Amino acid sequence: MTEYETIIGLEIHTHLKTKSKMFCACSTEFGQPPNSNICPVCTGQPGALPVLNKEAVSLAIRCGLALNCTINKKSVFARKNYFYPDLPKAYQISQFDLPITQAGFVQLPLPDGTEKRVGITRAHLEEDAGKLVHQGAEGIEGATASHVDFNRSSVPLLEIVSEPDLRSAEEARAYLDKIKSILQYAEVSEANMEEGKLRCDANVSIRPVGQKEFGVKVEIKNMNSFRAVERAIKIEVERQKQVLAAGQKVVQETRSYDEAAGRTVSMRGKEESHDYRYFPEPDLLPLLIDDAWVAQVKQDLPELAEQRVKRYQEAYGISAYDARVLTLDKAVADFFDAAARLYGGDKKTIVNWLTTDVLGYLKNENLELGQTKLTPPQLVEMLGLIDNQTISGKIAKDLLVKILQTGASAQKLVEQGGLRQITDEGELQKIIQEILAAHPKQLEQYRSGKTALKGYFVGETMRRTKGQASPPLVNQLLDRLLA
Ligand SMILES: [Zn+2]
């Protein structure tokens, strides 16, 4: 069997966080009634002229800097010609020969602790298209009617094109996580896939290990989550292997990912760039950016993830690994900063609760932090209850889940649930004596030398007290009573 190497490049489209559209004053607000944010420019009426949104350019420069790209002093808008019902002009204003930024890179942290550099070919400005809304069916097949909503038409987009540097579906996922994180820290985009503010297409090919030339690449579209991107790539790689194993050739084409069926389906033959008949947009002058503009954007750049990793290491003495886990999602890092300001104890305690318990919960429930009810003051309140020995760490773990789900205060939950830690020596001693009396066999074995059985009695005590016994006190009392 031939062994193959996977080659992946990703094209990410992200909405830029501007108030108005790319070439007109219409609002970009998501979730408005259909066709309420439109005008002659973004619906492509004859004679309407585009006016470039300066803020979109500033955000593109900012993103370019965060992606370590060169910012081109001169870039040109071009018409990309194709017909589609949601594209009233029958062309999209994009950039082709001269993009606003190019030749950057990002550093991906890999699970083995090393880093991988992934090249960014270019990040260029373009406008989004409108949206088709099919009635009576999920997709276009079987729809009884199709409507067009132009609210999204001409919303500013940045298309970030990577070099074909990714070698597995997992690396592609890590790259997506990293790009999302960079976009959020640079505050250029909300970058959420649910609202279509981040979309991703993947170019996937395989080649025999050791071969220099790339194999024939297939573009995959319609992946609606990061998880879907990872799965679709795995499925496509397997399909290409089977095609080659059957002695056939991989065809260059665009395929759609069908999540329910777990396969990719041919959509159309891959178009080449010359099929779009690109030419410079005659209604817009070349975009000129001077050093002063770039310097201003650089000065306004918010604290980026890598800077925050360094700050956490220096200020709180946490490991680089923990700092990276903490900063991957900006919402989690912001939460940590807010909690650290409120908490008087060792900040590493917050790190531990966030990186293990909170992130573990989010992963299991497939949620974002913002979708839970937990706030920094609530977490700090709970940590205070552990510190003053009102509750045990074990009880706190259960409490945390309740707070994440309901937003109730830890103090209230403790009072309502009678969860206060048992620190009364007399009360606990009585319970342990009862347990020892109820297990004469184990007690005899312990006394005849099987001292590991102490753990058994600790477990019984914790079970009996529903986790409320103070563990140090249980140990201390057992040592005394078993002696
Ligand atoms: Zn408009």
Tab-separated table of C-alpha atoms and ligand atoms in Angstrom:
chain	number	residue	atom	x	y	z
A	1	MET	CA	0.000	0.000	0.000
A	2	THR	CA	1.297	3.435	-0.934
A	3	GLU	CA	1.623	5.804	1.977
A	4	TYR	CA	0.239	9.275	1.378
A	5	GLU	CA	0.894	12.700	2.760
A	6	THR	CA	-2.024	15.121	3.167
A	7	ILE	CA	-1.667	18.716	1.942
A	8	ILE	CA	-4.168	21.310	3.123
A	9	GLY	CA	-4.569	25.015	2.531
A	10	LEU	CA	-7.452	26.990	4.034
A	11	GLU	CA	-9.322	30.022	2.747
A	12	ILE	CA	-11.034	31.854	5.586
A	13	HIS	CA	-13.591	34.580	5.005
A	14	THR	CA	-14.229	36.812	7.961
A	15	HIS	CA	-16.609	39.749	8.402
A	16	LEU	CA	-14.848	42.908	9.512
A	17	LYS	CA	-16.380	44.636	12.540
A	18	THR	CA	-17.528	47.844	10.837
A	19	LYS	CA	-20.797	49.643	11.548
A	20	SER	CA	-21.509	50.242	7.869
A	21	LYS	CA	-20.986	48.249	4.686
A	22	MET	CA	-17.936	48.202	2.428
A	23	PHE	CA	-19.093	50.702	-0.215
A	24	CYS	CA	-22.252	52.366	1.206
A	25	ALA	CA	-23.636	53.678	4.512
A	26	CYS	CA	-26.044	50.754	5.160
A	27	SER	CA	-25.821	49.058	8.571
A	28	THR	CA	-24.041	45.699	8.918
A	29	GLU	CA	-26.141	44.630	11.933
A	30	PHE	CA	-26.914	40.920	11.932
A	31	GLY	CA	-30.436	39.519	12.379
A	32	GLN	CA	-32.418	42.462	10.975
A	33	PRO	CA	-35.643	41.929	8.960
A	34	PRO	CA	-34.810	40.826	5.388
A	35	ASN	CA	-33.872	43.634	2.978
A	36	SER	CA	-34.082	46.359	5.650
A	37	ASN	CA	-30.381	47.350	5.399
A	38	ILE	CA	-30.149	48.022	1.683
A	39	CYS	CA	-29.678	50.892	-0.766
A	40	PRO	CA	-29.063	51.377	-4.515
A	41	VAL	CA	-25.303	50.690	-4.081
A	42	CYS	CA	-25.475	47.333	-2.283
A	43	THR	CA	-28.345	46.100	-4.456
A	44	GLY	CA	-26.397	46.920	-7.624
A	45	GLN	CA	-28.727	49.516	-9.167
A	46	PRO	CA	-27.471	50.966	-12.468
A	47	GLY	CA	-25.452	54.132	-11.991
A	48	ALA	CA	-24.887	53.665	-8.241
A	49	LEU	CA	-21.242	54.281	-7.295
A	50	PRO	CA	-19.217	52.634	-4.518
A	51	VAL	CA	-17.452	54.724	-1.830
A	52	LEU	CA	-14.779	52.863	0.131
A	53	ASN	CA	-15.250	52.443	3.925
A	54	LYS	CA	-12.077	53.747	5.591
A	55	GLU	CA	-12.682	51.762	8.794
A	56	ALA	CA	-12.704	48.506	6.792
A	57	VAL	CA	-9.267	49.414	5.424
A	58	SER	CA	-7.958	50.197	8.924
A	59	LEU	CA	-9.244	46.849	10.217
A	60	ALA	CA	-7.636	45.026	7.268
A	61	ILE	CA	-4.304	46.714	8.059
A	62	ARG	CA	-4.712	45.766	11.723
A	63	CYS	CA	-5.429	42.157	10.806
A	64	GLY	CA	-2.479	42.134	8.388
A	65	LEU	CA	-0.185	43.291	11.198
A	66	ALA	CA	-1.547	40.634	13.574
A	67	LEU	CA	-0.862	38.008	10.863
A	68	ASN	CA	2.713	39.280	10.379
A	69	CYS	CA	1.899	40.325	6.816
A	70	THR	CA	3.427	43.023	4.642
A	71	ILE	CA	1.003	45.929	4.194
A	72	ASN	CA	1.086	46.989	0.548
A	73	LYS	CA	1.330	50.729	0.008
A	74	LYS	CA	-0.724	50.365	-3.138
A	75	SER	CA	-3.493	47.849	-3.684
A	76	VAL	CA	-6.175	47.585	-6.308
A	77	PHE	CA	-9.821	46.538	-6.261
A	78	ALA	CA	-10.928	44.212	-9.020
A	79	ARG	CA	-14.179	42.906	-10.384
A	80	LYS	CA	-14.669	39.176	-10.038
A	81	ASN	CA	-17.342	38.350	-12.588
A	82	TYR	CA	-19.887	35.597	-12.079
A	83	PHE	CA	-23.634	35.253	-11.990
A	84	TYR	CA	-25.595	34.216	-8.942
A	85	PRO	CA	-29.065	35.373	-7.776
A	86	ASP	CA	-27.639	36.822	-4.545
A	87	LEU	CA	-25.107	38.920	-6.504
A	88	PRO	CA	-27.135	41.658	-8.238
A	89	LYS	CA	-24.178	43.355	-9.997
A	90	ALA	CA	-23.104	39.969	-11.464
A	91	TYR	CA	-19.635	40.776	-10.131
A	92	GLN	CA	-18.106	40.982	-6.701
A	93	ILE	CA	-15.650	43.744	-5.840
A	94	SER	CA	-12.554	41.947	-4.570
A	95	GLN	CA	-8.786	42.205	-4.891
A	96	PHE	CA	-6.714	40.109	-7.253
A	97	ASP	CA	-3.254	41.177	-8.481
A	98	LEU	CA	-2.471	43.582	-5.672
A	99	PRO	CA	-4.037	42.628	-2.308
A	100	ILE	CA	-3.887	44.960	0.688
A	101	THR	CA	-1.686	42.566	2.696
A	102	GLN	CA	0.423	39.507	1.880
A	103	ALA	CA	3.281	37.204	2.893
A	104	GLY	CA	2.612	36.679	6.592
A	105	PHE	CA	2.664	33.731	8.971
A	106	VAL	CA	1.226	32.356	12.208
A	107	GLN	CA	2.823	30.078	14.805
A	108	LEU	CA	0.691	27.062	15.718
A	109	PRO	CA	1.209	25.429	19.112
A	110	LEU	CA	1.171	21.644	18.582
A	111	PRO	CA	0.069	19.099	21.214
A	112	ASP	CA	3.666	17.849	21.637
A	113	GLY	CA	4.714	21.298	22.851
A	114	THR	CA	6.504	22.329	19.644
A	115	GLU	CA	5.397	25.051	17.254
A	116	LYS	CA	4.718	25.025	13.548
A	117	ARG	CA	4.926	28.027	11.263
A	118	VAL	CA	2.103	28.294	8.725
A	119	GLY	CA	2.469	30.794	5.888
A	120	ILE	CA	-0.237	33.319	5.007
A	121	THR	CA	-0.219	33.894	1.250
A	122	ARG	CA	-2.423	36.963	1.392
A	123	ALA	CA	-5.347	38.607	3.141
A	124	HIS	CA	-7.413	40.732	0.805
A	125	LEU	CA	-10.511	42.913	1.055
A	126	GLU	CA	-13.761	42.092	-0.686
A	127	GLU	CA	-17.503	42.476	-0.288
A	128	ASP	CA	-19.907	39.730	0.766
A	129	ALA	CA	-22.830	38.590	-1.385
A	130	GLY	CA	-26.489	38.507	-0.316
A	131	LYS	CA	-28.192	35.390	0.959
A	132	LEU	CA	-30.671	33.023	-0.660
A	133	VAL	CA	-33.448	31.880	1.652
A	134	HIS	CA	-35.172	28.731	0.438
A	135	GLN	CA	-38.752	28.182	1.469
A	136	GLY	CA	-40.327	24.824	2.180
A	137	ALA	CA	-37.100	22.828	2.240
A	138	GLU	CA	-33.674	22.817	3.858
A	139	GLY	CA	-31.740	23.159	0.632
A	140	ILE	CA	-32.445	24.321	-2.871
A	141	GLU	CA	-33.779	20.899	-3.909
A	142	GLY	CA	-37.468	20.620	-3.180
A	143	ALA	CA	-37.871	24.284	-2.259
A	144	THR	CA	-41.242	25.742	-3.205
A	145	ALA	CA	-39.779	29.248	-3.481
A	146	SER	CA	-36.423	30.983	-3.072
A	147	HIS	CA	-36.030	34.521	-1.743
A	148	VAL	CA	-33.056	36.858	-1.712
A	149	ASP	CA	-32.045	38.859	1.376
A	150	PHE	CA	-29.560	41.621	0.486
A	151	ASN	CA	-28.794	42.687	4.090
A	152	ARG	CA	-25.465	40.862	3.852
A	153	SER	CA	-24.736	42.166	0.379
A	154	SER	CA	-21.543	44.254	0.444
A	155	VAL	CA	-20.669	43.626	4.120
A	156	PRO	CA	-16.843	43.947	4.314
A	157	LEU	CA	-14.907	40.701	4.213
A	158	LEU	CA	-11.284	39.830	4.614
A	159	GLU	CA	-10.247	36.640	2.825
A	160	ILE	CA	-7.246	35.050	4.507
A	161	VAL	CA	-5.501	32.508	2.283
A	162	SER	CA	-2.959	30.151	3.836
A	163	GLU	CA	-0.036	28.475	2.134
A	164	PRO	CA	-0.522	24.706	1.626
A	165	ASP	CA	1.445	24.145	4.844
A	166	LEU	CA	-1.040	22.084	6.853
A	167	ARG	CA	-0.503	18.322	6.944
A	168	SER	CA	-3.517	16.896	8.784
A	169	ALA	CA	-7.128	17.609	9.698
A	170	GLU	CA	-5.974	18.213	13.285
A	171	GLU	CA	-3.459	20.830	12.144
A	172	ALA	CA	-6.177	22.506	10.066
A	173	ARG	CA	-8.341	22.665	13.186
A	174	ALA	CA	-5.494	24.109	15.249
A	175	TYR	CA	-4.888	26.709	12.527
A	176	LEU	CA	-8.580	27.698	12.542
A	177	ASP	CA	-8.526	28.048	16.331
A	178	LYS	CA	-5.428	30.225	16.041
A	179	ILE	CA	-6.865	32.483	13.310
A	180	LYS	CA	-10.113	32.909	15.252
A	181	SER	CA	-8.100	33.819	18.327
A	182	ILE	CA	-6.000	36.349	16.372
A	183	LEU	CA	-9.118	37.956	14.870
A	184	GLN	CA	-10.732	38.260	18.290
A	185	TYR	CA	-7.654	39.683	20.033
A	186	ALA	CA	-7.037	42.176	17.238
A	187	GLU	CA	-10.741	43.065	17.571
A	188	VAL	CA	-11.234	42.990	13.811
A	189	SER	CA	-14.084	40.446	13.760
A	190	GLU	CA	-16.415	38.585	16.081
A	191	ALA	CA	-15.337	35.563	14.040
A	192	ASN	CA	-18.274	33.347	14.955
A	193	MET	CA	-19.346	30.678	12.504
A	194	GLU	CA	-22.954	30.581	13.819
A	195	GLU	CA	-23.702	34.023	12.369
A	196	GLY	CA	-21.641	33.364	9.248
A	197	LYS	CA	-19.020	35.874	10.387
A	198	LEU	CA	-16.311	33.282	9.796
A	199	ARG	CA	-16.468	30.824	6.923
A	200	CYS	CA	-13.892	28.364	5.764
A	201	ASP	CA	-13.159	26.457	2.549
A	202	ALA	CA	-10.446	23.822	2.420
A	203	ASN	CA	-8.160	22.833	-0.454
A	204	VAL	CA	-7.197	19.221	0.064
A	205	SER	CA	-4.846	16.966	-1.890
A	206	ILE	CA	-2.710	13.930	-1.183
A	207	ARG	CA	0.624	12.784	-2.616
A	208	PRO	CA	2.785	9.699	-2.086
A	209	VAL	CA	5.214	10.278	0.781
A	210	GLY	CA	8.497	11.571	-0.661
A	211	GLN	CA	6.964	13.021	-3.821
A	212	LYS	CA	7.661	16.716	-4.418
A	213	GLU	CA	4.834	17.728	-6.730
A	214	PHE	CA	1.443	18.325	-5.219
A	215	GLY	CA	-1.453	16.023	-6.066
A	216	VAL	CA	-4.675	17.257	-7.674
A	217	LYS	CA	-6.496	19.453	-5.180
A	218	VAL	CA	-10.168	19.436	-4.348
A	219	GLU	CA	-11.935	22.389	-2.751
A	220	ILE	CA	-14.433	21.564	0.016
A	221	LYS	CA	-17.237	23.971	0.858
A	222	ASN	CA	-20.221	24.155	3.224
A	223	MET	CA	-18.545	23.289	6.489
A	224	ASN	CA	-20.528	24.959	9.261
A	225	SER	CA	-18.351	24.461	12.322
A	226	PHE	CA	-14.699	23.924	13.221
A	227	ARG	CA	-15.560	20.321	14.004
A	228	ALA	CA	-17.142	19.964	10.549
A	229	VAL	CA	-13.947	21.259	8.905
A	230	GLU	CA	-11.895	18.637	10.718
A	231	ARG	CA	-14.313	15.828	9.843
A	232	ALA	CA	-14.798	16.877	6.222
A	233	ILE	CA	-11.045	16.917	5.603
A	234	LYS	CA	-10.623	13.433	7.111
A	235	ILE	CA	-13.468	12.104	4.976
A	236	GLU	CA	-12.120	13.747	1.807
A	237	VAL	CA	-8.601	12.399	2.384
A	238	GLU	CA	-10.011	8.870	2.720
A	239	ARG	CA	-12.061	9.342	-0.458
A	240	GLN	CA	-9.003	10.458	-2.435
A	241	LYS	CA	-6.997	7.491	-1.151
A	242	GLN	CA	-9.735	5.126	-2.308
A	243	VAL	CA	-9.923	6.801	-5.728
A	244	LEU	CA	-6.163	6.339	-6.198
A	245	ALA	CA	-6.224	2.787	-4.809
A	246	ALA	CA	-8.865	1.922	-7.422
A	247	GLY	CA	-6.462	3.080	-10.121
A	248	GLN	CA	-8.495	6.201	-10.911
A	249	LYS	CA	-7.520	9.855	-10.903
A	250	VAL	CA	-8.633	12.571	-8.476
A	251	VAL	CA	-10.550	15.208	-10.426
A	252	GLN	CA	-9.976	18.895	-9.722
A	253	GLU	CA	-13.369	20.106	-8.545
A	254	THR	CA	-15.385	21.787	-5.813
A	255	ARG	CA	-17.140	19.414	-3.434
A	256	SER	CA	-19.793	20.111	-0.827
A	257	TYR	CA	-19.612	18.584	2.645
A	258	ASP	CA	-22.789	16.733	3.606
A	259	GLU	CA	-22.545	16.474	7.380
A	260	ALA	CA	-25.614	14.270	7.852
A	261	ALA	CA	-24.429	11.723	5.281
A	262	GLY	CA	-20.781	12.000	6.377
A	263	ARG	CA	-19.431	12.471	2.857
A	264	THR	CA	-18.364	15.066	0.309
A	265	VAL	CA	-20.406	15.452	-2.871
A	266	SER	CA	-19.275	16.883	-6.208
A	267	MET	CA	-20.710	20.390	-6.789
A	268	ARG	CA	-18.961	21.604	-9.908
A	269	GLY	CA	-15.704	21.514	-11.819
A	270	LYS	CA	-13.157	23.813	-10.201
A	271	GLU	CA	-13.060	27.195	-11.869
A	272	GLU	CA	-9.681	28.776	-12.563
A	273	SER	CA	-9.085	32.430	-11.750
A	274	HIS	CA	-9.211	33.316	-15.485
A	275	ASP	CA	-12.807	32.058	-15.542
A	276	TYR	CA	-13.743	35.106	-13.450
A	277	ARG	CA	-12.376	37.616	-15.992
A	278	TYR	CA	-10.883	39.762	-13.241
A	279	PHE	CA	-10.204	43.363	-14.206
A	280	PRO	CA	-9.504	46.502	-12.145
A	281	GLU	CA	-12.669	48.093	-10.738
A	282	PRO	CA	-13.115	51.291	-12.822
A	283	ASP	CA	-15.311	52.958	-10.165
A	284	LEU	CA	-12.612	52.898	-7.450
A	285	LEU	CA	-9.163	54.469	-7.406
A	286	PRO	CA	-6.184	52.362	-6.369
A	287	LEU	CA	-5.986	52.188	-2.573
A	288	LEU	CA	-2.921	54.071	-1.279
A	289	ILE	CA	-1.780	53.552	2.316
A	290	ASP	CA	1.005	55.701	3.744
A	291	ASP	CA	3.373	54.886	6.618
A	292	ALA	CA	1.548	57.248	8.967
A	293	TRP	CA	-1.695	55.281	8.572
A	294	VAL	CA	0.038	51.973	9.296
A	295	ALA	CA	1.838	53.533	12.276
A	296	GLN	CA	-1.461	54.817	13.654
A	297	VAL	CA	-3.090	51.374	13.308
A	298	LYS	CA	-0.067	49.768	14.960
A	299	GLN	CA	-0.357	52.170	17.869
A	300	ASP	CA	-4.064	51.378	18.325
A	301	LEU	CA	-3.518	47.600	18.164
A	302	PRO	CA	-4.983	45.941	21.298
A	303	GLU	CA	-2.943	43.480	23.380
A	304	LEU	CA	-2.513	40.354	21.217
A	305	ALA	CA	-2.611	36.762	22.454
A	306	GLU	CA	1.181	36.277	22.445
A	307	GLN	CA	1.662	39.442	24.491
A	308	ARG	CA	-0.902	38.190	26.974
A	309	VAL	CA	0.862	34.808	27.237
A	310	LYS	CA	4.044	36.664	28.215
A	311	ARG	CA	2.214	38.911	30.660
A	312	TYR	CA	0.601	35.921	32.429
A	313	GLN	CA	3.914	34.106	32.697
A	314	GLU	CA	5.670	37.151	34.128
A	315	ALA	CA	2.922	38.456	36.421
A	316	TYR	CA	1.592	35.160	37.802
A	317	GLY	CA	4.398	32.672	37.210
A	318	ILE	CA	2.177	30.271	35.269
A	319	SER	CA	3.611	27.918	32.645
A	320	ALA	CA	3.724	28.818	28.956
A	321	TYR	CA	1.421	25.875	28.268
A	322	ASP	CA	-1.222	27.024	30.782
A	323	ALA	CA	-0.919	30.593	29.537
A	324	ARG	CA	-1.561	29.409	25.947
A	325	VAL	CA	-4.577	27.311	26.990
A	326	LEU	CA	-5.931	30.283	28.899
A	327	THR	CA	-5.469	32.746	26.040
A	328	LEU	CA	-6.699	30.613	23.126
A	329	ASP	CA	-10.230	31.966	23.562
A	330	LYS	CA	-10.172	35.704	24.274
A	331	ALA	CA	-13.407	35.463	26.288
A	332	VAL	CA	-11.691	33.001	28.683
A	333	ALA	CA	-8.597	35.218	29.019
A	334	ASP	CA	-10.745	38.303	29.676
A	335	PHE	CA	-12.643	36.291	32.315
A	336	PHE	CA	-9.355	35.348	33.946
A	337	ASP	CA	-8.165	38.963	34.029
A	338	ALA	CA	-11.419	40.079	35.668
A	339	ALA	CA	-11.302	37.243	38.234
A	340	ALA	CA	-7.611	37.853	39.005
A	341	ARG	CA	-8.405	41.473	39.877
A	342	LEU	CA	-11.046	40.340	42.396
A	343	TYR	CA	-9.308	37.376	43.989
A	344	GLY	CA	-6.902	37.909	46.861
A	345	GLY	CA	-5.401	34.406	46.822
A	346	ASP	CA	-2.869	32.757	44.504
A	347	LYS	CA	-3.950	33.449	40.905
A	348	LYS	CA	-2.804	29.953	39.911
A	349	THR	CA	-5.902	28.687	41.716
A	350	ILE	CA	-8.062	30.533	39.191
A	351	VAL	CA	-5.949	29.145	36.332
A	352	ASN	CA	-6.503	25.590	37.586
A	353	TRP	CA	-10.260	25.981	37.914
A	354	LEU	CA	-10.552	27.648	34.527
A	355	THR	CA	-8.303	25.354	32.494
A	356	THR	CA	-9.480	22.053	33.991
A	357	ASP	CA	-13.023	22.378	35.344
A	358	VAL	CA	-14.539	25.229	33.332
A	359	LEU	CA	-12.902	24.399	29.973
A	360	GLY	CA	-13.624	20.704	30.556
A	361	TYR	CA	-17.286	21.493	31.089
A	362	LEU	CA	-17.420	23.688	27.964
A	363	LYS	CA	-15.814	20.965	25.880
A	364	ASN	CA	-18.188	18.252	27.126
A	365	GLU	CA	-21.262	20.413	26.622
A	366	ASN	CA	-19.943	21.919	23.348
A	367	LEU	CA	-20.523	25.436	24.686
A	368	GLU	CA	-18.713	28.771	24.647
A	369	LEU	CA	-18.003	30.507	27.973
A	370	GLY	CA	-20.443	33.290	27.058
A	371	GLN	CA	-23.245	30.723	26.786
A	372	THR	CA	-22.940	29.827	30.476
A	373	LYS	CA	-24.115	31.826	33.509
A	374	LEU	CA	-20.745	31.934	35.249
A	375	THR	CA	-19.273	35.380	35.965
A	376	PRO	CA	-15.859	36.291	37.456
A	377	PRO	CA	-17.370	37.491	40.794
A	378	GLN	CA	-19.225	34.156	41.144
A	379	LEU	CA	-16.101	32.091	40.595
A	380	VAL	CA	-14.168	34.253	43.055
A	381	GLU	CA	-16.981	33.925	45.635
A	382	MET	CA	-16.782	30.131	45.335
A	383	LEU	CA	-12.985	30.129	45.702
A	384	GLY	CA	-13.390	32.229	48.846
A	385	LEU	CA	-15.674	29.552	50.324
A	386	ILE	CA	-12.992	26.922	49.705
A	387	ASP	CA	-10.294	29.159	51.187
A	388	ASN	CA	-12.196	29.751	54.431
A	389	GLN	CA	-12.994	26.027	54.600
A	390	THR	CA	-16.744	26.460	54.298
A	391	ILE	CA	-16.807	23.898	51.487
A	392	SER	CA	-14.465	21.168	50.309
A	393	GLY	CA	-12.885	21.167	46.867
A	394	LYS	CA	-15.023	18.175	45.969
A	395	ILE	CA	-18.264	19.977	46.814
A	396	ALA	CA	-16.994	23.002	44.913
A	397	LYS	CA	-16.699	20.914	41.725
A	398	ASP	CA	-20.410	20.061	41.906
A	399	LEU	CA	-21.287	23.632	42.818
A	400	LEU	CA	-19.378	24.989	39.842
A	401	VAL	CA	-21.509	22.983	37.413
A	402	LYS	CA	-24.665	24.346	39.073
A	403	ILE	CA	-23.344	27.916	38.853
A	404	LEU	CA	-22.390	27.428	35.176
A	405	GLN	CA	-25.927	26.210	34.466
A	406	THR	CA	-28.035	28.504	36.641
A	407	GLY	CA	-25.901	31.480	37.630
A	408	ALA	CA	-26.880	31.002	41.299
A	409	SER	CA	-24.528	32.357	43.955
A	410	ALA	CA	-22.215	29.831	45.604
A	411	GLN	CA	-23.070	31.115	49.072
A	412	LYS	CA	-26.801	30.597	48.456
A	413	LEU	CA	-26.297	27.111	47.001
A	414	VAL	CA	-24.274	26.135	50.071
A	415	GLU	CA	-26.974	27.374	52.452
A	416	GLN	CA	-29.848	25.847	50.513
A	417	GLY	CA	-28.139	22.516	49.948
A	418	GLY	CA	-26.638	22.155	53.424
A	419	LEU	CA	-23.256	21.698	51.779
A	420	ARG	CA	-21.171	23.343	54.459
A	421	GLN	CA	-17.986	21.417	55.148
A	422	ILE	CA	-17.956	19.316	58.325
A	423	THR	CA	-15.077	20.648	60.395
A	424	ASP	CA	-16.523	19.695	63.778
A	425	GLU	CA	-14.140	17.104	65.234
A	426	GLY	CA	-16.669	15.500	67.567
A	427	GLU	CA	-19.273	15.103	64.851
A	428	LEU	CA	-16.817	13.625	62.386
A	429	GLN	CA	-15.220	11.331	64.958
A	430	LYS	CA	-18.624	9.830	65.696
A	431	ILE	CA	-19.237	9.124	62.006
A	432	ILE	CA	-15.819	7.487	61.567
A	433	GLN	CA	-16.303	5.318	64.654
A	434	GLU	CA	-19.597	4.101	63.214
A	435	ILE	CA	-17.940	3.291	59.899
A	436	LEU	CA	-15.129	1.353	61.588
A	437	ALA	CA	-17.687	-0.590	63.626
A	438	ALA	CA	-19.660	-1.430	60.506
A	439	HIS	CA	-16.592	-2.887	58.716
A	440	PRO	CA	-14.923	-5.230	61.239
A	441	LYS	CA	-13.327	-7.347	58.511
A	442	GLN	CA	-11.503	-4.452	56.849
A	443	LEU	CA	-10.520	-3.129	60.261
A	444	GLU	CA	-8.951	-6.474	61.170
A	445	GLN	CA	-7.069	-6.600	57.837
A	446	TYR	CA	-5.811	-3.053	58.416
A	447	ARG	CA	-4.567	-3.928	61.876
A	448	SER	CA	-2.826	-7.024	60.543
A	449	GLY	CA	-0.726	-4.846	58.224
A	450	LYS	CA	-2.832	-3.940	55.165
A	451	THR	CA	-2.436	-0.210	55.825
A	452	ALA	CA	-3.503	0.679	52.276
A	453	LEU	CA	-7.034	0.103	53.566
A	454	LYS	CA	-6.926	3.539	55.147
A	455	GLY	CA	-7.932	4.888	51.726
A	456	TYR	CA	-10.995	2.654	51.882
A	457	PHE	CA	-12.096	4.233	55.163
A	458	VAL	CA	-11.452	7.748	53.823
A	459	GLY	CA	-13.668	6.888	50.837
A	460	GLU	CA	-16.424	5.530	53.075
A	461	THR	CA	-16.324	8.663	55.236
A	462	MET	CA	-16.544	10.970	52.225
A	463	ARG	CA	-19.437	8.941	50.796
A	464	ARG	CA	-21.313	8.951	54.103
A	465	THR	CA	-20.891	12.728	54.446
A	466	LYS	CA	-21.696	13.346	50.763
A	467	GLY	CA	-18.261	14.887	50.268
A	468	GLN	CA	-18.760	17.417	53.047
A	469	ALA	CA	-16.119	16.116	55.439
A	470	SER	CA	-12.920	18.130	55.528
A	471	PRO	CA	-10.355	15.726	54.000
A	472	PRO	CA	-7.382	16.813	56.182
A	473	LEU	CA	-9.510	16.324	59.299
A	474	VAL	CA	-10.700	12.880	58.145
A	475	ASN	CA	-7.083	11.802	57.656
A	476	GLN	CA	-6.049	13.138	61.011
A	477	LEU	CA	-8.929	11.412	62.833
A	478	LEU	CA	-8.396	8.115	61.029
A	479	ASP	CA	-4.719	8.110	61.962
A	480	ARG	CA	-5.738	8.508	65.564
A	481	LEU	CA	-8.617	5.992	65.579
A	482	LEU	CA	-6.770	3.292	63.629
A	483	ALA	CA	-3.629	3.515	65.731
B	1	ZN	ZN	-26.281	49.903	0.917
